[in-house]
XYZ file of C-alpha atoms in Angstrom:
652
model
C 31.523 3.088 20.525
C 30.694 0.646 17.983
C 28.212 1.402 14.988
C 24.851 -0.393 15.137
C 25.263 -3.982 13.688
C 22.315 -6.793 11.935
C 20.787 -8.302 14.823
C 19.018 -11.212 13.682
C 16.862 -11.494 16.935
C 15.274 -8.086 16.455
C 15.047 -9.005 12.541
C 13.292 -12.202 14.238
C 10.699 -10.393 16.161
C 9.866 -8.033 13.169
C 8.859 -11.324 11.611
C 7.299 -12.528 14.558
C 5.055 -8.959 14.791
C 4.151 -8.775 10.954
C 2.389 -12.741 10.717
C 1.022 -12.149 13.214
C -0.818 -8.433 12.120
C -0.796 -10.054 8.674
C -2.801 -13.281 9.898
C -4.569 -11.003 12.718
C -6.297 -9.064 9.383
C -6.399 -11.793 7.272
C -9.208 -12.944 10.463
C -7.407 -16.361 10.952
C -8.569 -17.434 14.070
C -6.019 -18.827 15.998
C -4.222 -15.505 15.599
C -6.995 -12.977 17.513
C -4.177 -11.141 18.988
C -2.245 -10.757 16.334
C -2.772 -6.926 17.038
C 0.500 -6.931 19.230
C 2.882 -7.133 16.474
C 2.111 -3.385 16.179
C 3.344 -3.202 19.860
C 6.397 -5.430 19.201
C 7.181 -2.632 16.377
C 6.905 0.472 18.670
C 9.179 -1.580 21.328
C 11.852 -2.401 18.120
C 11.484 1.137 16.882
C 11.989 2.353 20.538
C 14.944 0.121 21.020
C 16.888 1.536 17.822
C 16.404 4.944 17.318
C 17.974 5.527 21.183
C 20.531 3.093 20.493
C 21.374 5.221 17.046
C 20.995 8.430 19.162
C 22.854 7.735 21.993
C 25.720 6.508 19.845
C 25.691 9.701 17.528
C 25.502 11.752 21.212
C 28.483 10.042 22.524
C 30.662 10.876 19.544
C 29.700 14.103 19.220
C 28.041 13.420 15.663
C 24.313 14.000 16.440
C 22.547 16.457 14.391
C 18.305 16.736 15.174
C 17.501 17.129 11.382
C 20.216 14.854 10.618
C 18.078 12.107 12.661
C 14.713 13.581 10.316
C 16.347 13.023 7.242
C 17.569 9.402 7.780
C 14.005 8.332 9.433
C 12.351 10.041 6.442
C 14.611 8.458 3.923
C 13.445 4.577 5.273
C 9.971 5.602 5.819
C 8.670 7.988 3.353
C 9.491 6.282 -0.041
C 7.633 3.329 0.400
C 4.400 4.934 1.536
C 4.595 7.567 -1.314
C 4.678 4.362 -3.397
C 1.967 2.792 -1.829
C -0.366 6.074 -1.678
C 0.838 6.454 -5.512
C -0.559 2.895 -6.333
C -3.863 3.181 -4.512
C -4.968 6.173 -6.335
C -4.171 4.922 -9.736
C -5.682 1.659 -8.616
C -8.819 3.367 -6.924
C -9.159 5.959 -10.174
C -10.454 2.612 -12.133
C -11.859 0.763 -9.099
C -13.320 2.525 -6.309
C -16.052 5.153 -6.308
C -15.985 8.273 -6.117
C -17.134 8.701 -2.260
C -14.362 6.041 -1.375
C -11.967 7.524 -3.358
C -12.679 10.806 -1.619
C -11.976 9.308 1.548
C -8.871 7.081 0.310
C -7.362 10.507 -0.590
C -8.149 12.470 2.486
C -6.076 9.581 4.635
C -3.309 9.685 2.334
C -2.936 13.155 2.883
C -2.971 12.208 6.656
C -0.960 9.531 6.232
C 1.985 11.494 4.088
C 1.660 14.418 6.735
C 1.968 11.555 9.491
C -1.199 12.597 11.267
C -3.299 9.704 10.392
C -3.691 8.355 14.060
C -5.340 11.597 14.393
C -7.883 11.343 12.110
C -8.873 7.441 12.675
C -9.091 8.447 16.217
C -11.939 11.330 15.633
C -13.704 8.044 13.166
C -14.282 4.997 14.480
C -12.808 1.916 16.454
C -10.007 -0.388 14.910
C -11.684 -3.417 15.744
C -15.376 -2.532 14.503
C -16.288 -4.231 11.402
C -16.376 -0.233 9.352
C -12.717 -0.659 9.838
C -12.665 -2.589 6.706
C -13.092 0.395 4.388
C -10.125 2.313 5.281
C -7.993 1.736 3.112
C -4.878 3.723 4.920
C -5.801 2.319 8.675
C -3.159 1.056 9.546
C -0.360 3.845 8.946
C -2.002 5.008 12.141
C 0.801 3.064 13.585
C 3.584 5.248 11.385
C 2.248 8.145 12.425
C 2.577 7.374 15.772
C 6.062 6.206 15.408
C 6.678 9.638 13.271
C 5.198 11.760 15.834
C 7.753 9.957 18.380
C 10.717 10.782 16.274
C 9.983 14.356 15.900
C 10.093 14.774 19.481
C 12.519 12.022 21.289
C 15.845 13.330 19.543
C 15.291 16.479 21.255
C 14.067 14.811 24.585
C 17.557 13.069 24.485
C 19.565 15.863 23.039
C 18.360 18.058 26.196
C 18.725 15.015 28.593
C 22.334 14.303 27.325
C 23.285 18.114 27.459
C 22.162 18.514 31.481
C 22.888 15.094 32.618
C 25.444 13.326 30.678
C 25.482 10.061 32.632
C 23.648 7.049 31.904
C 21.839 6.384 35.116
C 20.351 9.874 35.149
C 19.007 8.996 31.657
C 17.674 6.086 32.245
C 15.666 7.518 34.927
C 14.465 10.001 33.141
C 13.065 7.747 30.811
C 11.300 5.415 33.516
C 9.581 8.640 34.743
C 8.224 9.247 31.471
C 7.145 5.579 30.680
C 5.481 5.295 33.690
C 3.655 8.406 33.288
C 2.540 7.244 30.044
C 1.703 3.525 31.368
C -0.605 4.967 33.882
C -2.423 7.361 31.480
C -3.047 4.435 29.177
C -4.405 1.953 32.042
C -6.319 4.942 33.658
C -7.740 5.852 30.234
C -8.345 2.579 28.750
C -11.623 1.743 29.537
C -13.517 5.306 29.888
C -11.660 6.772 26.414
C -10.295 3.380 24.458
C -10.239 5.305 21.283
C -7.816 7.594 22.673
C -6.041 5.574 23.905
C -5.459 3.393 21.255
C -4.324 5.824 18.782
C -2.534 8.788 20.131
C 1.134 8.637 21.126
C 0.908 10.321 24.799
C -1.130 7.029 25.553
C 1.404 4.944 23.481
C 5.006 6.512 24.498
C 5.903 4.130 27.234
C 5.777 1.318 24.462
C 8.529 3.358 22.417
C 9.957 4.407 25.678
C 10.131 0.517 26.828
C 12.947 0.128 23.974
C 15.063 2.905 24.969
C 15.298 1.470 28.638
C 16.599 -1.087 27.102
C 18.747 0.556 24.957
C 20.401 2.339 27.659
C 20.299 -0.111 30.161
C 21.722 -3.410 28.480
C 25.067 -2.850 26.961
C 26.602 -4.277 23.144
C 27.243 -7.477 24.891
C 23.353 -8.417 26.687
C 23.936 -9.900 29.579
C 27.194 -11.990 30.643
C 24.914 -14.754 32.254
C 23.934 -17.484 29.374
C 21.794 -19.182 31.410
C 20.272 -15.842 32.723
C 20.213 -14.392 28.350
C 18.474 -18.231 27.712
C 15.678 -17.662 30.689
C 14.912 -14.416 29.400
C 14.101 -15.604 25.814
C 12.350 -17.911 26.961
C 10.159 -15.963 28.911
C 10.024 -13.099 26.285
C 8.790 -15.284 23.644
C 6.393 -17.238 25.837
C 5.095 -13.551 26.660
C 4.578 -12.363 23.265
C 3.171 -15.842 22.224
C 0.500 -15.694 25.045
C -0.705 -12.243 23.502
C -0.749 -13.301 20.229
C -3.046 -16.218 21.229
C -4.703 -15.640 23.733
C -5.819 -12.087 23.192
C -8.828 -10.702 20.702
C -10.723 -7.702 20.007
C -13.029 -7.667 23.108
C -9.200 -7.356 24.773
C -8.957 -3.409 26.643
C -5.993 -2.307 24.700
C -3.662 -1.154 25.210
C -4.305 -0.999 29.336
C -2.122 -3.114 31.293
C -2.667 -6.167 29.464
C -0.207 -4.542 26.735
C 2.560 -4.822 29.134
C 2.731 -8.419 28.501
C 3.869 -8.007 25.005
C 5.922 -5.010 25.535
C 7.648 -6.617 28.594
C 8.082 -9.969 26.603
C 9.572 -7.855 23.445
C 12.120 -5.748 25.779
C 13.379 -9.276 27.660
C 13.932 -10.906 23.678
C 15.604 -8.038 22.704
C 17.498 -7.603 25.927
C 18.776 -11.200 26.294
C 20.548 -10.682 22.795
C 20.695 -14.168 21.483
C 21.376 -12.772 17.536
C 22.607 -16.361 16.460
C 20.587 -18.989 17.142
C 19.634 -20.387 14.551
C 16.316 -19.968 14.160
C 16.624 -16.734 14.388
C 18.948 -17.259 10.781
C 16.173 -19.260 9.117
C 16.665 -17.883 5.730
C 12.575 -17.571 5.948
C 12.749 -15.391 8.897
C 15.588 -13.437 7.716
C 12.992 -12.589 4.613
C 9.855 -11.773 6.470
C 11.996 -9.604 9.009
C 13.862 -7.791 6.329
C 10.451 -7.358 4.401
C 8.049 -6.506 7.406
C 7.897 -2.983 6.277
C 6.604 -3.718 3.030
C 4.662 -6.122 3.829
C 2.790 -3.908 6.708
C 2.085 -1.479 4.551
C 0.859 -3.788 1.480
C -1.226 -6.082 3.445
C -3.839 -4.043 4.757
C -5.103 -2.231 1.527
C -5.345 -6.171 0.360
C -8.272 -6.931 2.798
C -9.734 -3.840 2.576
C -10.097 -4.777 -1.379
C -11.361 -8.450 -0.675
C -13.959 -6.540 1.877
C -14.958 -3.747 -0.767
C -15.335 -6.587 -3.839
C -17.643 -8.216 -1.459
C -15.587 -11.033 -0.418
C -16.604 -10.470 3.726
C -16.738 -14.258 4.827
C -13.128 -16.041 6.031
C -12.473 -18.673 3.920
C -9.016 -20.837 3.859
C -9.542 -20.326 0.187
C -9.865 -16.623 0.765
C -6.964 -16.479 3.400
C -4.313 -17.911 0.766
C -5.392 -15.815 -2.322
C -4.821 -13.045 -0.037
C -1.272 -13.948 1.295
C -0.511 -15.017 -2.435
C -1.645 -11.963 -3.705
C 0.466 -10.266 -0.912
C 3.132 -12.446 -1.840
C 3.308 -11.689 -5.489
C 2.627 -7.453 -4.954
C 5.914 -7.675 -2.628
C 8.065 -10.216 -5.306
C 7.249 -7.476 -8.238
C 7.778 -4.501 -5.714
C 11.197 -5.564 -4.635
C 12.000 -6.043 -8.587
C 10.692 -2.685 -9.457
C 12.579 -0.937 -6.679
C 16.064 -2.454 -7.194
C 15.453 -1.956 -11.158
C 14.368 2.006 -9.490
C 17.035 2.644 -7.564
C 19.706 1.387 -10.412
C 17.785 3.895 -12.648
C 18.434 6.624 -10.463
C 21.851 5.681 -9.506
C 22.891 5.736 -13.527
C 20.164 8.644 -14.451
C 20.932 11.077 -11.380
C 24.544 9.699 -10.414
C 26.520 12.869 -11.145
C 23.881 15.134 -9.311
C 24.856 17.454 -6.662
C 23.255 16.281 -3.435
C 20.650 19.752 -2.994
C 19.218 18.285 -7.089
C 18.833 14.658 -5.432
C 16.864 15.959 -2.249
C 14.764 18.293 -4.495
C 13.855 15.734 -6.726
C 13.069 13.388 -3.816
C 10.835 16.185 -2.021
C 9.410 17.036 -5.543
C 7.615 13.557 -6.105
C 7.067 13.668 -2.577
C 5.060 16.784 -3.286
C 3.347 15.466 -5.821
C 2.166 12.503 -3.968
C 0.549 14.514 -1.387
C -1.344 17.300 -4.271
C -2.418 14.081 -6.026
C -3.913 12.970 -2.876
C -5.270 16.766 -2.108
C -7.147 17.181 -5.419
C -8.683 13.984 -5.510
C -10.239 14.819 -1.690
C -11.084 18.686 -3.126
C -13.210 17.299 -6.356
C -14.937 14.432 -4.121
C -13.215 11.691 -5.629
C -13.271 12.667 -8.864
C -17.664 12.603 -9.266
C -17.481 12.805 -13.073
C -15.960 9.339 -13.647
C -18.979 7.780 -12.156
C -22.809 8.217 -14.364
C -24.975 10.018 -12.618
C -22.398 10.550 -9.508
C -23.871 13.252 -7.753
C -27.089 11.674 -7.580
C -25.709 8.571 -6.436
C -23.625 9.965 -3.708
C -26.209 12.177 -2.467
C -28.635 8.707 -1.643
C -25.545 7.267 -0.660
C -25.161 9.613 2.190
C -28.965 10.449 2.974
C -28.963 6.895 3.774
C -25.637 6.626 5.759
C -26.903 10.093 7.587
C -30.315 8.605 8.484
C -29.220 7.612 11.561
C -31.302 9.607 14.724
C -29.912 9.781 18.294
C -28.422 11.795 19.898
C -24.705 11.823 20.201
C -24.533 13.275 23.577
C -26.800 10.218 24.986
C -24.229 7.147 24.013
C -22.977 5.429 26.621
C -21.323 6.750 30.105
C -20.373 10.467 30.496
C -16.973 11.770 30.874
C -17.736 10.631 35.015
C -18.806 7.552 34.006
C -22.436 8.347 34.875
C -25.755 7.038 32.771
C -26.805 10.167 30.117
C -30.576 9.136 29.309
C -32.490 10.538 26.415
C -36.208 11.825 26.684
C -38.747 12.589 24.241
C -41.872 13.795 25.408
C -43.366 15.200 29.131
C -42.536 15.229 33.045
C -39.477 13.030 34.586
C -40.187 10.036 32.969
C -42.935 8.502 35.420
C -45.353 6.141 34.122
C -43.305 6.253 30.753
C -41.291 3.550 28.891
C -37.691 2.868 29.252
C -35.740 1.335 26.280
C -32.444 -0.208 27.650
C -29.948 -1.506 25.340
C -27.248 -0.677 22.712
C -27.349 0.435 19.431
C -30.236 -1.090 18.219
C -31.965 0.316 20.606
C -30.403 3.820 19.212
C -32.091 2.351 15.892
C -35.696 2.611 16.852
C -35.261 6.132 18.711
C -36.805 7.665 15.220
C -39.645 6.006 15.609
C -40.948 7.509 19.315
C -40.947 10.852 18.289
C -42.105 13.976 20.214
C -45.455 13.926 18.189
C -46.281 10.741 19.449
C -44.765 11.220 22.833
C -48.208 14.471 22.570
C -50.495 11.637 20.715
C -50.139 9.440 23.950
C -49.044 11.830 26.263
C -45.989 9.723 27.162
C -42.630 9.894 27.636
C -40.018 7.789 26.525
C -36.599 7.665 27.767
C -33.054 6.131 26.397
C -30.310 4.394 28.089
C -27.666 2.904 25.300
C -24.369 2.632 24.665
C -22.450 1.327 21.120
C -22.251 -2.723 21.621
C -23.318 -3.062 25.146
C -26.120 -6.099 25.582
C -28.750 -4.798 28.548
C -26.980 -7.178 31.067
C -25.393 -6.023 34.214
C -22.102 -7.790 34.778
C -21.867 -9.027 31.254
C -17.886 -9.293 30.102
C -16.202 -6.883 27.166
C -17.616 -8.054 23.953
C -15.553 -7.560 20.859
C -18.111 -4.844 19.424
C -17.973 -2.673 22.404
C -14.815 0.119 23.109
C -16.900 0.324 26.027
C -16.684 -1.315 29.964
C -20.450 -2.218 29.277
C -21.176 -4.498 32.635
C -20.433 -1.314 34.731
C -22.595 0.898 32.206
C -25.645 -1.590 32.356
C -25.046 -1.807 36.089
C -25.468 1.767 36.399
C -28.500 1.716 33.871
C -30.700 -0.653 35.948
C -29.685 1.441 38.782
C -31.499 4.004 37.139
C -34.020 2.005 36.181
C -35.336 0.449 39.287
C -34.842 4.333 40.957
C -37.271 5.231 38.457
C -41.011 5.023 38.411
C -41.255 3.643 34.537
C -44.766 1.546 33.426
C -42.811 -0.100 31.043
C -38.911 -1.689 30.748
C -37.943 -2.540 27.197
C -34.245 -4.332 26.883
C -33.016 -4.230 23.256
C -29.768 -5.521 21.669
C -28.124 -7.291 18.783
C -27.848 -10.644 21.446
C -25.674 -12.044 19.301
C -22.449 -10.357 20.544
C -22.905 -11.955 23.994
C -23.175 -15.133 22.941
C -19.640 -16.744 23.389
C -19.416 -14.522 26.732
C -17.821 -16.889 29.389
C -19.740 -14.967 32.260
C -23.015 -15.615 30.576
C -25.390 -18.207 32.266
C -24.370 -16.251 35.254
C -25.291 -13.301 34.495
C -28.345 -14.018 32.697
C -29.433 -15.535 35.909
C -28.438 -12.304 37.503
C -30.626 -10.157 35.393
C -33.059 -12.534 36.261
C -33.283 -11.445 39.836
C -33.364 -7.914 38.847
C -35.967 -8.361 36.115
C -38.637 -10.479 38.409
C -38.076 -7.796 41.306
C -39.464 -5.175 38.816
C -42.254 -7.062 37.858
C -42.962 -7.766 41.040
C -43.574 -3.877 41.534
C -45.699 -3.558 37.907
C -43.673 -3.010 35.434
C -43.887 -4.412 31.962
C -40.398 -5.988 30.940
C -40.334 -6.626 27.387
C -37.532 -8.117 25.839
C -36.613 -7.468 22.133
C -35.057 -9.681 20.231
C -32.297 -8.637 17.433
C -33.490 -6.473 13.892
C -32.194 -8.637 11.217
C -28.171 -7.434 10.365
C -27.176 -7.648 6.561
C -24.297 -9.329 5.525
C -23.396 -5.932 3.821
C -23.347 -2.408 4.490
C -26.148 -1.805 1.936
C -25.451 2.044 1.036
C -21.965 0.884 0.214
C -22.788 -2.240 -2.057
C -25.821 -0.016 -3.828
C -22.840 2.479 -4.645
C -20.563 0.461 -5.961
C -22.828 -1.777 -7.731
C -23.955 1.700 -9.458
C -20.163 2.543 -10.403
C -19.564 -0.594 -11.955
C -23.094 -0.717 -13.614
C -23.989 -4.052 -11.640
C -27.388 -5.139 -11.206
C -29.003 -5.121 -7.596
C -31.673 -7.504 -7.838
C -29.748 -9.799 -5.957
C -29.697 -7.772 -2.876
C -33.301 -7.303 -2.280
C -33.746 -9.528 -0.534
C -31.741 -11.805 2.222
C -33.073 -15.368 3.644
C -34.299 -15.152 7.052
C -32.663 -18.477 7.900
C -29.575 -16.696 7.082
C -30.436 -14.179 8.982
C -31.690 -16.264 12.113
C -28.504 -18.138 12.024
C -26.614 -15.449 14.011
C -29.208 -16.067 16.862
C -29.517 -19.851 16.988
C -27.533 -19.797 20.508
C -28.764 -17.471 22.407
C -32.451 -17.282 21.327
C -32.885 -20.386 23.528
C -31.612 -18.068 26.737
C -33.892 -15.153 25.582
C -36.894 -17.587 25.856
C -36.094 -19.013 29.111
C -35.494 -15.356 30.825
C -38.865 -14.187 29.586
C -40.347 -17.246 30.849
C -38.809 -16.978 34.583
C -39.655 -13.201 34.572
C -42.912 -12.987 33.438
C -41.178 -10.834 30.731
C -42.460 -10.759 27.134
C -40.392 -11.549 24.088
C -41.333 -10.095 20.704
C -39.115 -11.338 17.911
C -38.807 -8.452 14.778
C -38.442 -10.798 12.126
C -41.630 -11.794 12.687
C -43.110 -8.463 11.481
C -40.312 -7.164 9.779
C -39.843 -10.306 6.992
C -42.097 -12.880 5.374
C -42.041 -16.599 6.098
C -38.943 -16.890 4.039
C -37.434 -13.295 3.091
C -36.046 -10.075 4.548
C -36.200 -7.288 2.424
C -32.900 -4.772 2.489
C -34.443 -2.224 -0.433
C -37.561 -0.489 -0.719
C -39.734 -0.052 -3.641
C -37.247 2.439 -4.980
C -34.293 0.525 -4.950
C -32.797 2.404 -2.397
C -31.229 0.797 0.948
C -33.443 -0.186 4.186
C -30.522 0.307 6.048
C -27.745 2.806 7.362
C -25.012 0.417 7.455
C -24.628 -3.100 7.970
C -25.885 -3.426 11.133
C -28.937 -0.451 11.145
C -31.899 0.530 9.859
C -32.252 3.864 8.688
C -34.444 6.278 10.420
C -36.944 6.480 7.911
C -37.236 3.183 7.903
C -37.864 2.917 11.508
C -40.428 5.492 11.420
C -42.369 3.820 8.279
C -45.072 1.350 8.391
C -42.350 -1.310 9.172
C -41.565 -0.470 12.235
C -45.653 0.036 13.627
C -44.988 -2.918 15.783
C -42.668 -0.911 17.993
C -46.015 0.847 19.277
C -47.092 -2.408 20.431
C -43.776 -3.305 22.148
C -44.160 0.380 23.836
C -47.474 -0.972 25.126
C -49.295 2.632 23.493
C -52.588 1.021 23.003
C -52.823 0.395 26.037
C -51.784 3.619 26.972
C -54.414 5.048 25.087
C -56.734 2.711 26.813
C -55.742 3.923 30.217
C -55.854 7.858 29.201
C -59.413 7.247 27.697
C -60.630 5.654 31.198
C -59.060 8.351 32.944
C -60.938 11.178 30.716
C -64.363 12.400 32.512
């Protein structure tokens, strides 16, 4: 059977798969599921290595760590060079608690475990994303993960069944298995799903199908080989536009993509011309490089402040991009003629060693920056910077076992104080409502003898019905369903809904379900209870404990950052403030506004007297915050005068 030859359609799609990641990153619009390209890659990657296997199988040539060595030979050097450059870079550049972290990943990242470790942090799509600097060789280590085991997968499959057929239905078991854990999965653990290869596999898996199933030739039928580009490309075109963050992914929508990839690949139309654009041919032959040079690019832009998607911003970012993979591709051809003169007359064992040895000292680079927390001594007074750094990013009190569904899907309330709840308040909301939990502590829960319970979940808006929003991992409508369940089973005094209302905004469901929660809320008050609706905390532009600790590594000034304008603030609510009003008006509800006690006529402040952040992160306040003299309107929301009114009356 013939060797593997240059297909310029697959070269196409890797083109195709890194603008779109590359523009997806770079936040241009039009390109809010750009995501897919990283599914277009596990499809290509899936495609080749059982096309290389099978071949190798068939002429009795295959060797297991054969397959290792060649995978690790086109992956490995360019991420040790990347890693390499990031720690020199971030030794001048990034402090010392970044660094830290920057050098934990690349130890994940060299040791291709990576997905592993962003999957125990935090969501890909949530704005924190933006300071990891290795988050996207998630994606390698995925693909690694798959290498390690497939060969032997198709080394045992070839040994019992040597036919075909028998293979490729072997296969379809296994991608189907691993289809219906990711739909089944999707919504109740997206994290999970979204990193780990069993939840991944049939996207890998997808390619070998193909693989087996199409021969050298594609299909015989042009106009059958035309229909199916045509449809594969419309496919992976609809994803890449029509898709975003508030997208379940992978569930089934990633079968569109995958689907669309396997029919481009399948129909095997390697010379049309387009496909030959010398342009294409670049950004295909490149799309390694360029995926792995990319990301740390915007996550520099992000840490130098530069948050806010400008066109300006967009092209000093692909130019910079541009000119880091120009100068790469020179230093690595001037490299590799180097090493082809320097170590030419080495055995091969004095090559490999050498290769492993820099290897090696990629990854103890990378371990002793993590051991001596990112090198604390280049930074004045480091300790006592990062300790405020992360007393602030720690101040953050709920409980973790109270967010969002269990693993049945049911409602976990919090309580602090006495009895079941009745005649207490009920907060209702997402993490903002987490935000103020600090404030009704157990004292006060005594003080008034009170309870107040918790319903919340990361991103969700207290609105039954309301569609995915792109800050929520989470199938929220069903959750706040379930929560006003609870609610109205309840016997609660007092219903407070609490949200950053700006995610639901450009909902499409919205009016509707406004009006919904209308019904619900006006049937409550019908039976006596107090709804109050409160409006969002005001959210920084910037994670605050981050920008006080880098200003403090460079030896910037803050005095910029005490303060923020409330209209800037207010500007995130401008379109849905006008909804708020009108629900509180047709429920009898009451709206209290934060800013109104929380800023001046004209300011927010983000620092208190000592200089020291306000806030947990960009979107929080921190808990001592909330359970300062700032917050003291909460009591009022809680309604605990008059609770104290009504236990006085009640006292003989």
């Amino acid at each position: 059977m013939r060797s593997l030859q240059f297909r310029h359609d697959i070269n196409a799609l890797r083109a195709v798969a890194v603008l779109a990641v590359v523009l997806f990153h770079y936040k241009v619009g039009i390109f809010r599921g750009g995501f897919v390209g990283v599914d277009i890659f596990f499809v290509i990657s899936g495609y080749l290595m059982t096309a290389i296997i099978t071949r190798r199988l068939e002429k009795g040539a295959f060797s297991v760590f054969g397959f290792y060595g060649d995978r690790a030979r086109r992956i490995v050097p360019p991420l040790v060079g990347l890693i390499l450059a990031l720690l020199v870079f971030g030794y001048f550049f990034i402090d010392p608690y970044n660094y830290e972290k920057l050098a934990s990943s690349g130890v994940s990242a060299l040791l291709f475990y990576s997905n592993i470790q962003f999957w125990q942090g935090t969501g890909y799509f949530l704005p924190s994303a933006y300071t990891k600097w290795l988050l996207h060789t998630w994606s390698l280590s995925v693909e690694w993960q798959f290498y390690i085991i497939y060969p032997i997968i198709m080394l045992a499959l070839y040994r019992v069944v040597t036919a075909r057929r028998w293979m490729v239905l072997m296969l379809w078991g296994l991608t189907l298995a691993s289809f219906a854990a990711s739909v089944c999965f999707s919504k109740s653990f997206p994290t999970s799903t979204f990193y780990l290869l069993p939840f991944r596999g049939w996207e890998l898996l997808a390619g070998g199908i193909v693989a087996l199933q199409f021969n050298d030739e594609g299909t015989r039928d042009k106009r059958l080989s035309y229909a199916l580009l045509a449809v594969g490309l419309a496919m992976i075109l609809y994803a890449i536009f029509s898709f975003n963050e508030a997208t379940p992914w992978p569930y089934y929508w990633a079968a569109i993509p995958v689907l669309g990839t396997c029919l481009v690949i399948a129909a095997r139309q390697t010379e049309i011309r387009l496909f030959k654009n010398p342009a294409c041919n670049l950004l295909g032959e490149w799309s390694y490089s360029i995926y792995l040079w990319h990301w740390p690019i915007a996550v520099a832009a992000y840490y130098s402040g530069y948050i806010h998607t400008t066109p300006l911003k967009v092209i000093c970012e692909l130019v910079i991009l541009a000119g880091l993979i120009g100068f790469g591709g020179y230093l690595v051809t001037m490299l590799q003629n180097l090493w082809k003169s320097w170590a030419a007359g080495w055995p091969a064992p004095a090559r490999a060693l050498t290769a492993v040895g820099v290897f090696l000292l990629a990854l103890g680079a990378n371990i002793t920056v993590s051991a001596d927390d990112g090198l604390v001594n280049r930074m004045a007074g480091g300790s006592r910077s990062i300790n405020a750094f992360t007393q602030a990013t720690t101040d953050f009190v709920f409980p973790g076992n109270c967010d969002g569904p269990g693993g049945d899907g049911t409602v976990r309330p919090c309580r602090v104080g006495q009895g079941n709840g009745d005649g207490g308040v009920l907060f209702i909301g997402d993490s903002q409502t987490m935000q103020i939990y600090a404030h009704f502590t157990a004292a006060m829960a005594q003080k008034y003898k009170t309870s107040f319970t918790f319903l919340a979940a990361h991103g969700c808006a207290p609105v039954p019905g309301i569609g995915q929003t792109f800050a929520s991992e989470l199938p929220c409508g069903d959750f706040m369903t379930k929560a006003f369940n609870f609610a109205e089973a309840g016997n609660y005094s007092r219903i407070v809904l609490v949200s950053r209302w700006s995610y639901i905004q450009n909902v499409s469901n919205l009016d509707s379900t406004l009006a919904s929660l209308s019904g619900r809320l006006i049937a409550l008050t019908k039976r006596g209870v107090k709804v109050v609706i409160l409006s969002s905390t005001p959210v920084p532009e910037l994670d605050l404990p981050q920008e006080l600790l880098r200003r403090k590594f460079f030896g910037y000034s803050t005095g910029d950052i005490e303060y923020e304008d409330r209209a800037t603030f207010e500007k995130e609510l401008l379109r849905i403030k006008p909804r708020l009003k009108w629900l509180a008006e047709t429920t009898g509800a009451d709206l209290v506004d934060p800013f109104d006690y929380l800023c001046d006529e004209h300011h927010c402040p983000l620092l208190d007297a000592n200089q020291e952040s306000l806030y947990s992160d960009q979107s929080h306040y921190r808990g001592r915050s909330v359970k300062g003299p700032l917050f003291k309107f909460l009591d009022g929301v809680a309604g605990l005068e008059e609770t104290a009114q009504r236990h006085a009356s009640e006292t003989p």
